[in-house]
Amino acid sequence: MPKVTPFRAVRPTRDKVGLISSRPYHHYTQAEREARLDNNPFSFLHIVNPGYKYHKEISGPDRYELVKNRYQEFREDHIFIQDEKPNYYIYRLIDSEKHVFTGIVAATSLDSYKSNLIKRHEETIAHREDDFKEYLETVGFNAEPVLLTHPDNSALAEIIKEVTQDRPEYEFTTTYRDTHYLWTLDDEILLKRIQEEFSSMDHLYIADGHHRSASAYQLYEELRKKNPQHTGNEPYNYFMSYIIPESNLKILEFNRLIKDLNGLSKEEFLIKLDNSFRIQNRKSTYYRPLEKHQFSMYLDGEFYSLHLRKLNFKIENSLSHLDAQVLYKTVLEPILGIKDPRNDQRLDYAHGKKGMPHVKGLVDSGAFKVGFGMVPASVEEMKNIANEGLTMPPKSTYIEPKLRSGITIYEY
């Protein structure tokens, strides 16, 4: 059964947590990053963007070494401290739309991941997996937990309710109007009860963070083989996770953007699409699909609705029912020649929070030739695909919550 344990997190001091926490680096525009770096010396962005100190963009291994240096400076200045005892951490996020996410930050066994007790549903992009493994090995810490989920559990809910009656260790609101709370939990009885509840579950499911977990697993395999005194208790045997019930998940779609039509004219492309879809030209009218197997397409200044011709498409399993897979099997692979969505540089993604208007803007700019939108996958689809041992194409789901970096840190 899945092994989920408490750990000694490295955390900001209470007075600075609101200043330190940041969204992931790539979630900011350059102007937003620079504003925060210019005006907030405690932002976690100073750690992950170490070239700012030298007014220079730095990438690759050189950047990783500098990230390690900046992090150690924060540790040496006691901006970060490490808990003396292992804890579970109850984390609650209330977003600007008043959606409440509450779960447990913990260390999850990579042996459980290896044994498929932590089920995966999505393919990773190979170079991102390799890059992040190298990053973890160099910097020696991870500041963004993998999002795991489980069926709603009344015993865990009761423990969380009990713990959250007390004052949280952290409580702060961001400029994005999200409010964050963190409670530390080191009571031996409650720690044991939580661990027993997780160990009684058949599986946990990765909701978000497939690259982070895959990279952590790569690092685990490498360090395990290098260590003749390996015991299974070393920090590299685990990865930091945020574990929430299924009912808390919020799933959005990832839209697809393609840079060219694979040598086809617009008319030739539409004719090929007609074999698989009932097509309607919506002109300049924005179209958003409402049901499974319906797609929005933006091409040459116009929106189209694409409805799958189900008699021409064979659904064999949970994966082939998934809209991202339908699009891949009917359009991306056979018509546009995208054989490897993990690595093809002609394919890119835009998450559903930005919507098709964002896709339209990118196509109109000339950066892409065509864009596709779809409805979000469901939790049940995600679980069914994982249970059948299948994997979705990369970027099939955009899942919230998205936690901020630098609130709990796991050291290797």
Coordinates of C-alpha atoms in Angstrom, one line a residue, residues 157-349:
A157 CA -11.4 14.7 6.9
E158 CA -12.1 14.4 10.6
I159 CA -8.4 14.7 11.5
I160 CA -8.0 17.7 9.3
K161 CA -11.1 19.3 10.8
E162 CA -9.7 18.8 14.3
V163 CA -6.3 20.2 13.4
T164 CA -7.6 23.2 11.6
Q165 CA -9.6 24.4 14.6
D166 CA -6.3 25.8 16.0
R167 CA -4.5 28.9 14.8
P168 CA -2.5 28.1 11.6
E169 CA 1.2 28.5 11.6
Y170 CA 0.8 30.6 8.4
E171 CA -2.0 32.7 7.1
F172 CA -1.5 35.2 4.3
T173 CA -3.2 36.5 1.2
T174 CA -1.5 37.2 -2.1
T175 CA -2.0 40.0 -4.6
Y176 CA -3.9 37.5 -6.7
R177 CA -6.5 37.3 -3.8
D178 CA -5.7 33.7 -2.9
T179 CA -5.5 33.0 0.8
H180 CA -3.1 30.4 2.1
Y181 CA -3.1 28.6 5.5
L182 CA -0.6 26.0 6.9
W183 CA -0.9 24.0 10.1
T184 CA 2.0 21.9 11.3
L185 CA 1.2 18.5 12.8
D186 CA 3.7 16.5 14.9
D187 CA 1.4 14.8 17.4
E188 CA 2.5 11.2 17.5
I189 CA -1.0 9.7 17.7
L190 CA -2.4 11.8 14.8
L191 CA 0.8 11.1 12.7
K192 CA 0.2 7.4 13.2
R193 CA -3.5 7.6 12.3
I194 CA -2.8 9.6 9.1
Q195 CA -0.1 7.1 8.1
E196 CA -2.4 4.2 8.7
E197 CA -5.2 5.8 6.6
F198 CA -2.8 6.3 3.7
S199 CA -1.4 2.8 4.0
S200 CA -5.0 1.3 3.9
M201 CA -5.6 2.8 0.5
D202 CA -5.2 0.7 -2.6
H203 CA -3.6 3.5 -4.6
L204 CA -2.9 7.2 -4.8
Y205 CA -3.2 9.0 -8.1
I206 CA -0.9 11.7 -9.5
A207 CA -3.2 14.6 -10.4
D208 CA -0.4 17.1 -11.3
G209 CA 3.4 16.9 -11.3
H210 CA 4.1 13.9 -13.5
H211 CA 7.5 15.5 -14.6
R212 CA 8.5 16.2 -11.0
S213 CA 7.7 12.7 -9.8
A214 CA 9.4 11.1 -12.8
S215 CA 12.5 13.2 -12.3
A216 CA 12.5 12.4 -8.6
Y217 CA 12.3 8.7 -9.6
Q218 CA 15.2 9.1 -12.0
L219 CA 17.3 10.6 -9.2
Y220 CA 16.2 7.9 -6.8
E221 CA 17.4 5.2 -9.1
E222 CA 20.7 6.9 -9.7
L223 CA 21.5 7.6 -6.1
R224 CA 20.4 4.2 -4.9
K225 CA 22.8 2.5 -7.3
K226 CA 25.6 4.8 -6.3
N227 CA 25.2 4.3 -2.6
P228 CA 26.6 0.9 -1.3
Q229 CA 25.1 1.7 2.2
H230 CA 21.6 2.3 0.8
T231 CA 19.0 1.6 3.4
G232 CA 15.7 2.9 1.9
N233 CA 15.4 5.6 4.5
E234 CA 17.5 8.3 2.7
P235 CA 15.7 11.4 1.7
Y236 CA 16.1 10.6 -2.0
N237 CA 13.7 7.6 -1.4
Y238 CA 10.8 10.1 -1.2
F239 CA 9.3 13.1 -3.0
M240 CA 7.3 15.9 -1.5
S241 CA 3.6 15.6 -2.2
Y242 CA 0.3 17.5 -1.5
I243 CA -2.4 15.0 -1.1
I244 CA -6.1 16.0 -1.4
P245 CA -9.4 14.3 -1.9
E246 CA -10.9 13.9 -5.3
S247 CA -13.7 16.2 -4.6
N248 CA -11.2 19.1 -4.1
L249 CA -9.7 18.8 -7.6
K250 CA -10.5 21.4 -10.2
I251 CA -9.7 20.1 -13.8
L252 CA -9.3 22.3 -16.8
E253 CA -8.3 21.5 -20.4
F254 CA -5.1 22.1 -22.2
N255 CA -5.6 23.5 -25.7
R256 CA -3.3 22.5 -28.6
L257 CA -1.3 24.9 -30.9
I258 CA 0.5 23.7 -34.0
K259 CA 3.0 25.7 -36.0
D260 CA 2.1 24.5 -39.5
L261 CA -0.3 22.3 -41.5
N262 CA 2.3 19.7 -42.5
G263 CA 2.5 21.0 -46.1
L264 CA -1.2 21.1 -46.6
S265 CA -3.2 24.1 -47.9
K266 CA -6.1 25.3 -45.7
E267 CA -8.6 23.6 -48.1
E268 CA -6.7 20.3 -48.2
F269 CA -6.5 20.3 -44.4
L270 CA -10.3 20.9 -44.0
I271 CA -11.1 18.1 -46.5
K272 CA -9.0 15.7 -44.5
L273 CA -10.7 16.7 -41.3
D274 CA -14.1 16.0 -42.9
N275 CA -13.3 12.3 -42.8
S276 CA -13.4 12.3 -39.0
F277 CA -15.5 15.4 -38.1
R278 CA -18.7 17.2 -38.9
I279 CA -17.4 20.7 -39.5
Q280 CA -19.1 24.0 -39.2
N281 CA -17.5 27.3 -40.0
R282 CA -18.4 29.8 -37.2
K283 CA -16.6 32.7 -38.9
S284 CA -15.6 35.2 -36.2
T285 CA -18.1 33.8 -33.6
Y286 CA -16.2 32.4 -30.7
Y287 CA -17.0 28.7 -30.2
R288 CA -16.5 26.7 -27.0
P289 CA -17.3 23.0 -27.0
L290 CA -19.7 21.8 -24.4
E291 CA -19.6 18.0 -24.7
K292 CA -17.1 15.1 -25.1
H293 CA -15.8 14.6 -28.6
Q294 CA -16.6 18.2 -29.7
F295 CA -13.7 20.5 -30.5
S296 CA -13.1 24.1 -31.2
M297 CA -10.6 25.0 -34.0
Y298 CA -9.2 28.4 -34.9
L299 CA -7.6 28.6 -38.3
D300 CA -6.9 31.6 -40.6
G301 CA -8.9 34.1 -38.7
E302 CA -12.0 31.9 -38.2
F303 CA -13.5 29.6 -35.6
Y304 CA -14.8 26.1 -36.5
S305 CA -16.8 23.6 -34.5
L306 CA -15.6 20.0 -35.0
H307 CA -18.0 17.2 -33.9
L308 CA -16.5 13.7 -34.0
R309 CA -18.1 11.3 -36.5
K310 CA -18.4 8.4 -34.0
L311 CA -19.2 5.8 -36.6
N312 CA -15.7 6.4 -38.1
F313 CA -13.8 6.3 -34.8
K314 CA -13.4 3.1 -32.7
I315 CA -13.4 3.5 -28.9
E316 CA -11.5 0.5 -27.4
N317 CA -10.6 1.6 -23.9
S318 CA -10.6 4.6 -21.5
L319 CA -7.7 6.2 -23.3
S320 CA -9.4 6.2 -26.7
H321 CA -12.4 7.9 -25.2
L322 CA -10.3 10.8 -24.0
D323 CA -10.6 14.0 -26.1
A324 CA -6.9 14.7 -26.1
Q325 CA -6.3 11.2 -27.5
V326 CA -9.2 11.5 -30.0
L327 CA -7.6 14.7 -31.3
Y328 CA -4.2 13.0 -31.5
K329 CA -5.5 9.9 -33.4
T330 CA -7.7 11.8 -35.8
V331 CA -5.7 15.0 -36.5
L332 CA -2.3 15.5 -34.9
E333 CA -0.8 12.1 -35.9
P334 CA -2.4 11.2 -39.3
I335 CA -2.9 14.6 -40.8
L336 CA -0.4 16.9 -39.2
G337 CA 2.4 14.3 -38.9
I338 CA 3.0 14.7 -35.2
K339 CA 4.2 11.2 -34.2
D340 CA 5.8 12.0 -30.9
P341 CA 3.8 14.6 -28.9
R342 CA 6.4 14.3 -26.1
N343 CA 9.1 15.9 -28.2
D344 CA 7.7 17.4 -31.4
Q345 CA 8.7 21.1 -31.4
R346 CA 5.8 22.0 -33.8
L347 CA 3.3 21.3 -31.0
D348 CA 2.6 23.6 -28.0
Y349 CA 0.0 24.0 -25.3

